[in-house]
XYZ file of C-alpha atoms in Angstrom:
667
model
C 0.109 0.140 -0.169
C 1.872 3.365 -1.027
C 1.255 6.190 1.214
C 1.176 9.198 -0.848
C 2.412 11.621 1.508
C 4.899 9.494 2.200
C 7.259 10.330 -0.924
C 7.041 14.186 0.007
C 8.087 13.676 3.124
C 11.153 11.933 2.457
C 12.138 13.948 -1.042
C 11.999 17.349 1.142
C 13.394 16.432 4.520
C 15.786 14.398 1.963
C 16.472 17.916 0.762
C 16.434 19.926 3.379
C 18.950 17.969 5.118
C 21.525 18.152 2.214
C 21.210 22.504 2.627
C 21.053 22.737 6.111
C 24.549 20.270 6.427
C 25.905 23.247 3.559
C 24.201 25.862 5.807
C 25.535 24.807 9.159
C 29.298 25.110 7.399
C 28.276 28.425 6.542
C 26.854 29.108 9.617
C 23.197 30.365 8.339
C 20.462 29.669 10.066
C 18.349 26.200 9.368
C 14.926 28.459 8.533
C 17.253 29.942 5.601
C 17.816 26.051 4.474
C 14.200 25.309 5.283
C 13.028 28.207 2.881
C 15.713 27.406 0.325
C 14.534 23.618 0.458
C 10.714 24.691 -0.069
C 12.009 26.995 -3.306
C 13.792 24.026 -5.141
C 10.653 21.548 -4.110
C 8.480 24.213 -5.211
C 5.969 24.591 -8.319
C 8.197 27.558 -9.504
C 11.639 25.581 -9.652
C 11.878 21.696 -9.743
C 7.903 20.935 -8.421
C 8.318 18.185 -6.682
C 5.579 18.279 -4.428
C 2.363 16.414 -5.699
C 0.813 16.717 -2.649
C 0.535 20.593 -1.487
C -2.488 20.632 0.553
C -0.921 17.835 3.000
C 2.002 19.794 3.098
C -0.006 22.821 4.269
C -1.638 20.623 6.963
C 1.495 19.630 8.508
C 2.756 22.837 8.971
C -0.783 24.117 10.532
C 0.481 21.700 12.829
C 3.868 23.249 12.922
C 2.225 26.617 14.170
C 0.319 24.618 16.622
C 3.128 23.373 18.474
C 5.185 26.912 17.209
C 2.757 28.701 19.578
C 2.014 26.680 22.592
C 5.668 26.792 23.182
C 5.723 30.430 22.674
C 2.856 30.179 25.355
C 4.831 28.466 27.946
C 8.180 30.515 27.357
C 6.051 33.640 28.173
C 4.694 32.723 31.587
C 2.666 35.726 33.458
C 4.999 35.980 35.823
C 8.107 36.528 33.582
C 6.193 39.322 31.617
C 5.609 41.144 34.933
C 9.495 40.991 35.768
C 10.411 43.032 32.681
C 7.622 44.478 32.115
C 9.211 47.407 30.813
C 11.211 45.794 28.510
C 8.530 43.874 26.840
C 5.904 46.421 26.991
C 7.192 50.224 26.831
C 10.254 48.830 24.453
C 7.933 46.320 22.321
C 4.995 48.345 22.127
C 7.180 51.180 20.897
C 9.143 49.121 18.545
C 5.851 47.803 17.180
C 3.564 50.432 16.876
C 6.425 52.882 15.629
C 7.348 50.635 12.700
C 3.264 49.869 11.758
C 2.913 53.643 11.661
C 5.846 54.459 9.720
C 5.590 51.353 6.936
C 2.098 52.052 6.528
C 2.764 55.481 5.571
C 5.331 54.985 3.022
C 2.864 52.381 1.585
C 0.157 54.777 1.658
C 2.305 57.522 -0.278
C 3.304 54.441 -2.812
C -0.439 54.494 -3.260
C -1.777 51.372 -1.472
C -4.876 51.044 0.694
C -4.861 52.299 4.571
C -6.246 48.893 5.487
C -2.868 47.289 3.240
C -1.040 49.347 4.484
C -1.099 48.623 8.015
C -1.177 44.791 7.341
C 2.343 45.597 5.522
C 3.085 47.830 8.780
C 2.378 44.342 11.112
C 4.659 42.483 8.487
C 7.812 44.656 8.528
C 7.320 45.219 12.326
C 7.918 41.510 13.353
C 11.407 40.145 13.825
C 12.425 36.545 14.130
C 12.806 35.110 17.544
C 14.207 31.960 16.392
C 16.901 33.354 14.645
C 17.978 35.979 16.687
C 17.906 34.252 20.437
C 19.721 31.595 18.583
C 22.535 33.710 17.397
C 22.804 35.480 20.596
C 22.920 32.520 22.991
C 25.626 31.183 20.558
C 27.735 34.356 21.114
C 26.901 34.332 25.350
C 25.067 37.405 24.747
C 21.408 36.760 26.135
C 22.107 38.477 29.384
C 23.912 41.586 27.745
C 22.325 44.614 27.885
C 22.007 44.495 23.855
C 20.363 40.885 24.624
C 18.113 41.731 27.161
C 16.964 44.507 25.005
C 16.298 42.044 22.077
C 14.715 39.152 24.407
C 11.857 41.978 25.412
C 11.108 43.519 22.467
C 10.614 39.800 21.037
C 8.368 38.976 23.437
C 6.086 41.753 22.765
C 6.202 40.807 18.924
C 5.646 37.113 20.212
C 2.579 38.324 21.989
C 0.960 40.888 19.649
C 1.221 38.800 16.604
C -2.082 36.692 18.242
C -3.999 40.201 18.170
C -2.880 40.888 14.607
C -3.938 37.689 13.287
C -7.345 38.079 14.808
C -7.531 41.650 13.617
C -6.552 40.714 9.699
C -10.270 39.496 9.031
C -11.500 43.133 9.999
C -8.719 45.211 8.436
C -10.088 43.216 5.057
C -13.411 44.183 5.597
C -14.501 40.253 5.558
C -17.070 41.541 8.411
C -20.145 43.740 7.332
C -20.175 45.240 11.228
C -16.755 46.041 12.683
C -17.960 47.207 15.573
C -20.266 44.379 16.519
C -16.843 41.784 15.293
C -15.289 43.219 17.614
C -17.501 43.481 20.649
C -17.715 39.638 19.838
C -14.131 38.872 19.483
C -13.817 40.528 22.968
C -16.446 38.365 24.408
C -14.731 35.173 22.580
C -11.224 36.276 24.273
C -13.003 36.592 27.883
C -14.796 34.030 28.046
C -11.472 31.907 26.872
C -9.848 34.023 29.364
C -12.308 32.683 32.265
C -11.720 29.182 31.104
C -7.928 29.417 30.619
C -8.320 31.293 34.352
C -9.708 27.741 35.770
C -8.123 25.576 33.799
C -4.702 26.927 35.128
C -5.713 27.319 38.720
C -7.559 23.742 39.298
C -7.661 21.321 36.851
C -3.984 21.278 34.839
C -1.950 21.178 38.314
C -4.155 18.232 38.703
C -3.794 16.291 35.934
C -0.232 16.373 35.400
C 0.099 15.890 39.139
C -1.568 12.596 38.721
C 0.754 11.823 35.014
C 3.870 12.571 36.703
C 3.359 10.244 39.417
C 2.841 7.068 37.436
C 6.488 7.992 36.350
C 5.565 7.251 32.647
C 7.454 9.297 30.343
C 5.123 8.005 27.374
C 1.754 9.295 29.517
C 3.266 12.947 30.161
C 4.142 13.623 26.318
C 0.812 12.099 25.249
C -1.009 14.171 27.817
C 0.758 17.233 27.070
C 0.400 16.711 23.256
C -3.441 16.227 23.768
C -3.822 19.050 25.868
C -2.066 21.453 23.565
C -4.736 20.432 20.601
C -7.601 20.368 22.475
C -7.000 23.979 23.565
C -6.877 24.629 19.903
C -9.828 22.856 18.662
C -11.715 24.209 21.516
C -11.201 27.794 20.202
C -11.245 26.855 17.008
C -14.739 25.649 17.515
C -15.776 28.811 18.982
C -14.380 30.722 16.249
C -11.056 31.607 16.877
C -7.869 30.853 15.794
C -6.131 27.490 16.517
C -2.948 29.322 16.987
C -4.493 31.299 19.512
C -5.908 28.274 20.897
C -2.163 26.658 21.525
C -0.792 29.788 22.626
C -3.301 29.876 25.671
C -2.541 26.016 25.893
C 1.206 27.387 26.536
C 0.177 29.692 28.852
C -1.728 27.610 31.048
C 1.347 25.074 31.380
C 3.508 28.345 31.720
C 3.086 28.554 35.483
C 3.311 24.951 36.266
C 6.633 23.356 37.647
C 6.330 20.872 35.105
C 6.533 23.663 32.009
C 10.213 22.868 31.141
C 9.790 19.207 31.413
C 6.577 19.782 28.652
C 8.642 22.324 26.835
C 11.261 19.925 26.259
C 9.249 17.452 25.239
C 7.147 19.092 22.577
C 10.019 20.535 21.404
C 10.887 17.428 18.998
C 7.393 17.368 17.265
C 7.876 21.448 17.010
C 10.891 21.173 15.103
C 9.878 18.497 12.806
C 6.266 19.879 11.876
C 7.914 23.778 11.608
C 9.858 23.082 9.321
C 7.203 21.611 6.765
C 5.812 25.517 7.586
C 9.170 26.869 6.131
C 9.314 24.578 3.369
C 5.809 25.283 2.318
C 6.240 29.211 2.478
C 9.714 28.630 0.016
C 7.584 26.546 -2.245
C 5.482 29.789 -3.125
C 8.245 31.770 -3.657
C 8.430 32.754 -7.687
C 12.291 32.569 -8.980
C 11.362 34.287 -12.171
C 9.609 36.840 -10.388
C 12.666 37.567 -7.766
C 15.021 37.772 -10.606
C 12.697 40.303 -12.988
C 12.542 42.343 -9.743
C 15.584 41.986 -8.507
C 16.947 45.629 -8.078
C 13.165 46.371 -6.643
C 13.924 43.869 -3.979
C 16.967 45.409 -2.792
C 15.615 48.758 -2.830
C 12.845 47.838 -0.497
C 15.122 45.849 1.786
C 17.513 48.707 1.964
C 14.297 50.470 3.120
C 13.181 48.094 5.837
C 16.578 47.960 7.304
C 16.771 51.633 7.733
C 13.125 51.649 9.474
C 13.816 48.687 11.574
C 17.051 49.821 13.026
C 15.958 53.744 13.603
C 12.934 52.574 15.208
C 15.368 50.174 17.634
C 17.481 53.643 17.892
C 14.281 55.350 18.866
C 12.996 52.875 21.184
C 16.174 52.067 22.795
C 15.753 56.569 23.523
C 12.900 55.807 26.038
C 14.324 53.164 28.081
C 17.376 54.834 28.359
C 19.562 52.612 26.677
C 23.221 54.125 25.762
C 23.809 54.714 22.044
C 26.541 50.884 22.146
C 23.417 48.843 23.474
C 20.884 50.750 20.979
C 22.758 50.272 17.691
C 24.054 46.790 19.100
C 19.937 45.798 19.664
C 18.890 47.290 16.497
C 21.484 45.198 14.321
C 19.907 42.587 15.869
C 16.345 43.038 15.132
C 16.833 44.471 11.462
C 15.093 41.481 10.076
C 11.668 40.185 9.394
C 10.393 37.507 10.670
C 8.817 33.725 10.880
C 5.713 35.317 12.209
C 5.633 37.467 9.968
C 5.268 34.478 7.326
C 2.400 33.007 9.589
C 0.571 36.191 8.928
C 1.314 36.854 5.836
C -0.483 33.087 4.538
C -3.418 34.770 6.467
C -3.196 38.173 4.863
C -3.240 36.053 1.271
C -6.351 34.115 2.435
C -7.986 37.301 3.013
C -6.641 39.203 -0.046
C -4.953 42.031 1.797
C -1.874 41.167 -0.554
C -2.226 40.685 -3.788
C -0.192 38.057 -5.864
C 2.727 40.488 -6.605
C 3.004 42.055 -2.915
C 3.123 38.671 -1.579
C 6.204 37.871 -4.080
C 8.052 41.111 -2.720
C 7.379 40.331 0.691
C 8.805 36.583 0.789
C 11.664 37.764 -1.624
C 12.280 40.423 1.316
C 11.911 38.569 4.328
C 14.586 35.762 2.794
C 17.232 38.470 2.221
C 16.641 40.139 5.540
C 17.085 36.584 7.394
C 19.718 35.532 5.441
C 21.630 39.291 6.276
C 20.981 38.573 10.170
C 24.214 36.059 10.993
C 26.511 38.918 9.306
C 25.098 41.975 11.065
C 25.001 40.305 14.654
C 28.605 39.019 14.114
C 29.815 42.814 13.072
C 27.644 44.365 15.093
C 30.582 45.427 17.715
C 32.161 46.700 15.100
C 29.831 48.305 12.847
C 28.309 49.897 15.971
C 31.663 51.423 17.256
C 32.833 53.305 13.612
C 28.812 54.624 13.825
C 29.744 56.203 17.250
C 32.767 57.488 15.987
C 30.804 59.492 13.017
C 31.141 63.303 13.581
C 28.263 64.657 15.004
C 26.946 67.841 16.348
C 28.535 68.367 19.950
C 25.316 69.129 21.891
C 23.591 65.812 19.667
C 26.834 63.770 21.189
C 26.799 65.365 24.777
C 23.421 64.320 25.032
C 24.184 60.984 24.220
C 27.048 60.642 26.276
C 24.703 61.266 28.731
C 21.900 58.594 28.833
C 22.270 55.594 31.574
C 21.581 52.241 31.233
C 18.402 52.028 33.135
C 17.652 48.173 33.260
C 16.650 47.546 36.368
C 17.962 44.747 38.776
C 14.256 43.445 39.118
C 14.021 42.877 35.655
C 17.216 41.031 35.697
C 14.954 38.384 38.180
C 13.795 36.967 34.538
C 16.672 34.874 34.585
C 17.977 32.649 37.324
C 21.199 33.421 36.822
C 22.632 30.645 38.470
C 26.800 30.852 37.771
C 29.611 28.560 39.276
C 27.358 26.207 40.789
C 26.635 22.351 40.934
C 24.027 20.943 39.467
C 22.929 17.480 40.935
C 20.832 14.878 38.747
C 18.286 13.001 41.133
C 17.672 13.194 44.891
C 18.356 9.919 46.172
C 20.064 9.664 48.869
C 23.320 10.525 47.185
C 21.533 13.505 45.840
C 20.154 14.497 49.152
C 23.795 14.106 51.154
C 25.340 16.263 48.195
C 23.175 19.369 48.665
C 23.419 19.233 52.406
C 26.936 19.363 52.332
C 26.769 22.046 49.551
C 24.173 24.117 51.115
C 26.113 24.058 54.736
C 29.372 25.141 52.968
C 27.702 27.787 50.982
C 28.143 26.596 47.230
C 25.418 27.403 44.615
C 23.770 24.554 43.648
C 20.218 22.617 41.737
C 18.879 19.681 41.721
C 17.225 18.312 38.436
C 14.461 15.608 39.172
C 12.024 13.381 37.312
C 10.382 11.256 40.106
C 7.709 12.971 41.662
C 7.996 11.788 45.607
C 11.408 13.254 45.549
C 10.587 16.161 43.660
C 7.756 16.954 46.290
C 10.286 16.360 48.861
C 12.733 18.126 47.623
C 10.541 21.101 47.406
C 9.236 20.788 50.636
C 12.899 21.214 52.318
C 12.683 24.666 50.367
C 14.919 22.695 47.673
C 15.978 24.726 44.188
C 15.279 22.167 42.205
C 13.924 21.556 38.732
C 11.491 18.892 37.150
C 12.515 17.205 34.085
C 14.747 14.995 32.368
C 18.675 16.505 32.652
C 19.137 14.641 29.364
C 17.000 17.146 27.350
C 18.348 20.190 25.713
C 15.360 22.582 27.524
C 16.531 21.509 30.534
C 20.007 21.709 30.584
C 19.558 25.383 29.326
C 17.480 26.017 31.680
C 20.140 25.540 35.109
C 22.653 27.018 32.563
C 24.819 24.186 32.206
C 27.501 26.526 29.967
C 27.951 28.583 34.120
C 28.334 25.410 35.905
C 31.249 24.307 37.663
C 30.445 20.658 38.292
C 27.523 18.284 37.611
C 26.719 15.340 39.810
C 24.622 12.247 38.141
C 23.198 9.963 40.637
C 20.952 8.008 39.485
C 20.365 4.463 38.488
C 19.748 4.356 35.421
C 22.973 3.594 33.447
C 21.587 4.279 29.848
C 19.871 7.788 30.964
C 23.390 8.024 32.588
C 24.968 7.851 29.364
C 22.667 10.142 27.564
C 23.013 12.577 30.067
C 26.464 12.995 30.066
C 26.860 13.022 26.003
C 23.789 15.752 26.054
C 26.008 17.938 28.383
C 28.922 17.878 26.186
C 27.260 19.229 23.486
C 26.855 22.266 25.819
C 30.375 22.223 27.734
C 33.343 20.473 27.611
C 34.699 22.604 30.831
C 31.954 21.457 33.575
C 33.660 18.614 35.296
C 31.086 15.003 35.410
C 31.159 13.094 38.408
C 29.195 9.681 38.069
C 27.951 7.671 40.574
C 27.496 4.073 38.747
C 26.232 0.940 40.409
C 29.070 -1.468 38.322
C 33.009 -1.151 37.987
C 32.437 -2.019 34.533
C 30.715 0.969 33.583
C 33.322 3.316 34.237
C 35.601 3.260 31.270
C 32.385 3.813 28.674
C 31.028 6.471 30.366
C 34.555 8.081 30.984
C 34.799 7.416 26.517
C 31.974 9.668 26.268
C 32.840 12.511 28.253
C 32.572 11.555 32.576
C 35.867 13.133 34.547
C 35.202 10.823 37.595
C 33.417 7.749 38.013
C 32.398 6.593 41.420
C 31.400 2.297 41.158
C 28.736 1.839 44.033
C 29.712 -2.033 44.237
C 33.220 -0.843 45.112
C 33.042 1.983 47.198
C 30.967 -0.467 49.574
C 33.605 -2.693 49.383
C 35.813 -0.104 50.644
C 33.949 0.790 53.638
C 34.100 -2.193 54.705
C 37.366 -2.906 53.802
C 38.215 0.516 56.113
C 36.441 -0.658 59.117
C 38.091 -4.131 58.955
C 41.392 -2.299 58.817
C 40.524 -0.155 61.570
C 39.719 -3.175 63.892
C 43.447 -4.514 62.922
C 44.334 -0.736 64.739
C 46.070 0.144 61.351
C 46.470 4.078 61.599
C 43.949 6.482 59.625
C 46.931 8.088 57.696
C 47.445 4.293 56.334
C 44.058 3.560 55.146
C 43.260 7.130 53.536
C 46.931 6.004 51.329
C 45.542 2.498 50.699
C 42.054 3.347 49.776
C 43.808 6.266 47.143
C 45.641 4.006 45.492
C 42.695 1.790 44.778
C 40.773 4.143 43.503
C 43.486 6.089 41.482
C 44.341 2.479 39.705
C 39.972 2.262 38.710
C 39.823 -0.592 41.420
C 42.381 -2.784 40.029
C 42.806 -4.626 43.002
C 39.182 -5.410 43.877
C 38.639 -6.889 40.103
C 41.931 -8.413 38.681
C 42.039 -11.660 38.565
C 46.044 -11.673 38.546
C 48.139 -11.759 42.085
C 48.712 -8.427 42.873
C 51.956 -7.244 44.241
C 51.452 -6.781 48.269
C 53.852 -3.713 47.898
C 52.152 -2.016 44.906
C 48.857 -1.127 47.630
C 49.650 -2.821 51.066
C 53.513 -1.725 51.126
C 52.833 0.307 54.702
C 50.944 -2.830 56.377
C 51.597 -5.656 58.283
C 48.510 -7.089 59.395
C 48.519 -9.570 61.999
C 46.535 -13.691 61.961
C 43.451 -12.149 62.794
C 40.112 -11.695 61.574
C 36.624 -10.402 62.925
C 33.321 -12.721 62.641
C 29.619 -12.889 63.481
C 28.766 -15.779 65.925
C 25.135 -16.736 66.344
C 23.929 -17.931 69.743
C 20.903 -20.372 68.377
C 20.390 -22.653 71.821
C 19.034 -22.236 74.772
C 21.045 -25.217 76.680
C 24.403 -23.495 75.109
C 27.185 -23.151 78.080
C 27.566 -19.564 77.144
C 23.843 -18.354 77.238
C 22.817 -16.350 80.609
C 26.530 -16.177 81.287
C 28.020 -12.714 81.571
C 31.175 -11.724 78.951
C 33.699 -12.300 82.383
C 31.958 -15.610 83.443
C 31.762 -17.013 79.801
C 35.774 -17.150 79.224
C 35.608 -15.630 76.179
C 38.417 -13.680 76.690
C 40.301 -15.711 79.250
C 40.176 -18.802 77.439
C 39.668 -18.600 73.836
C 41.674 -14.805 73.841
C 39.125 -13.289 71.560
C 37.547 -9.888 72.074
C 34.017 -9.060 72.191
C 33.122 -6.108 70.181
C 29.722 -5.974 70.004
C 26.193 -7.601 70.304
C 23.134 -7.707 67.559
C 20.023 -8.432 70.052
C 16.690 -8.252 67.787
C 17.254 -4.777 66.268
C 19.112 -3.221 69.062
C 22.943 -3.132 68.799
C 25.316 -3.310 72.068
C 28.490 -1.709 71.273
C 29.469 -0.698 74.805
C 30.821 -3.848 76.055
C 31.180 -4.555 80.001
C 32.697 -7.757 81.868
C 29.177 -8.244 83.351
C 27.515 -7.740 79.989
C 24.981 -10.923 79.857
C 24.608 -13.323 76.727
C 21.099 -14.324 75.675
C 19.190 -17.085 73.070
C 19.511 -15.410 69.424
C 22.199 -13.210 70.038
C 25.225 -12.328 67.216
C 28.087 -11.561 68.696
C 30.921 -9.634 66.862
C 33.895 -11.059 68.041
C 37.781 -10.360 67.121
C 40.885 -12.919 67.288
C 42.751 -15.466 65.263
C 40.563 -17.967 63.421
C 41.690 -20.864 64.877
C 40.021 -19.680 68.652
C 37.587 -18.313 66.537
C 36.837 -22.302 64.884
C 36.589 -23.259 68.492
C 34.495 -21.031 70.041
C 32.068 -21.865 67.325
C 31.777 -25.194 67.843
C 30.934 -24.851 71.231
C 28.092 -21.989 70.402
C 26.342 -24.555 67.983
C 25.764 -26.988 70.811
């Protein structure tokens, strides 16, 4: 049985892999690779898509996942902490861009509604490209990074109202005010539903899911919830994208939000690729070639407008000129949400085919230029700041101060030079206790519900999630951690976590606890710095206690243990005879041992007698170290301590004398 869509998926994604591999070499964004793949397979090039409609359906699923993740990342509390940059900075940037672009478009001869819609498209920048590039350069926490992030967050929020307003701009509604009123009422009603779900229902549902400890069920619950809310909004006449966005907001305040994001990201990446491919397939190459000079002119105008608007926005936020320029060079492209919004504009006939082709071409060119501008932003900013300008203007610029208050920085939970503890079992608890006592910053990552709740009850800094997933590692700031301790009992999960960590950092020191010594070499090969096997650490602990009974000094014991560990426990694992000089060179152990004897019979000659009267010391030259009676240990042994039936006696002496006593005890 042949599945027609299967051929399209293989062809499209296969071509995308080849292109994106080449783009990675050139350090260009993957989005451009998908757009180029779409151009190649589209009807204006090689026409390899026979199931265009099905590909568009897959792209719709990608949009749902994209908006869902944006909703999760834009929590209500997070927005309030950086409200000045988001709402003042982002609001000013979007409003000014729309106004200026609409003015130019109206002068050019377009209708006011179309002009405003084009302003919508140009106002939005690329969250995916900008944040990825800034993250690679380590500039997310910098002033220009915070400026870019704040503006992009507002753009991600405002795109939803833009999509709702587009049909009104297109004149598709006979009574505008009635439509607006109904739209507001629907959004308010949806908001009430969202509040109820977020406060009372979703936390309980996800708590029940997490308690099952089933990763598959957690993924299924997350995806079903996303699609259910999207379907609900669609059923009441709102967009699928708005529903997905609200679904993300509902989960955003949950303590399981980071793991939900990590689970959905693979789906988003796959399906959103179809969106960019479908958009790229619509670009007319012949049109691009014929109107190349006009396209470059429009690109130049767009770049100038977007740079000037960000500079003006930075003025409102009282940022230094250098930060303003760096932020402007980051936000000068047309973004992926503009591509999404443009399809709505085409459906509502706000964009003619020619306008749509111009827009696609400008979007692709500005996206392609973004890496160049961000990488060269520092040099270009220095150059522009040295350009001769009037003294009064220079004086006013130099007088500006950065006004990004400290409470806005709280949006980023800044763990730095910290310990990441993976697993809150016995070892995790002990490590966290010690690090807390000596004031070392740390954060715990745990997926087990009971352990997670126990850590929260103890006010521990803990994140719910799988430490092997990118989203979780980014959230705990793996790039700035000093040590990672992996204290879980799953060997496959441990290896996956080590590999994931090494994709982010080659310098963080990874300590791994394993069950068996055979796992040491494999974990070391994939990136662990130190591996501590549980089975032989237990042996060493018993061994050291035995040595103490032979009156070996603490320094000698420490030296022996150090040598055993430094040789990867070879002394304990080797089948070959080991030279005493190699490890025990300082030891002279007498022919004595520690043993346990079980007093089982009531008519035994030592039962009911004291230690002194039993003759254990006088007749056998043995020392009683302790007695276990039921669940109680008697470790303070006196001459008048009595021996009872079922006692377990811990004795020290020569093997021969212990055997003699054992024969009597078993009588």
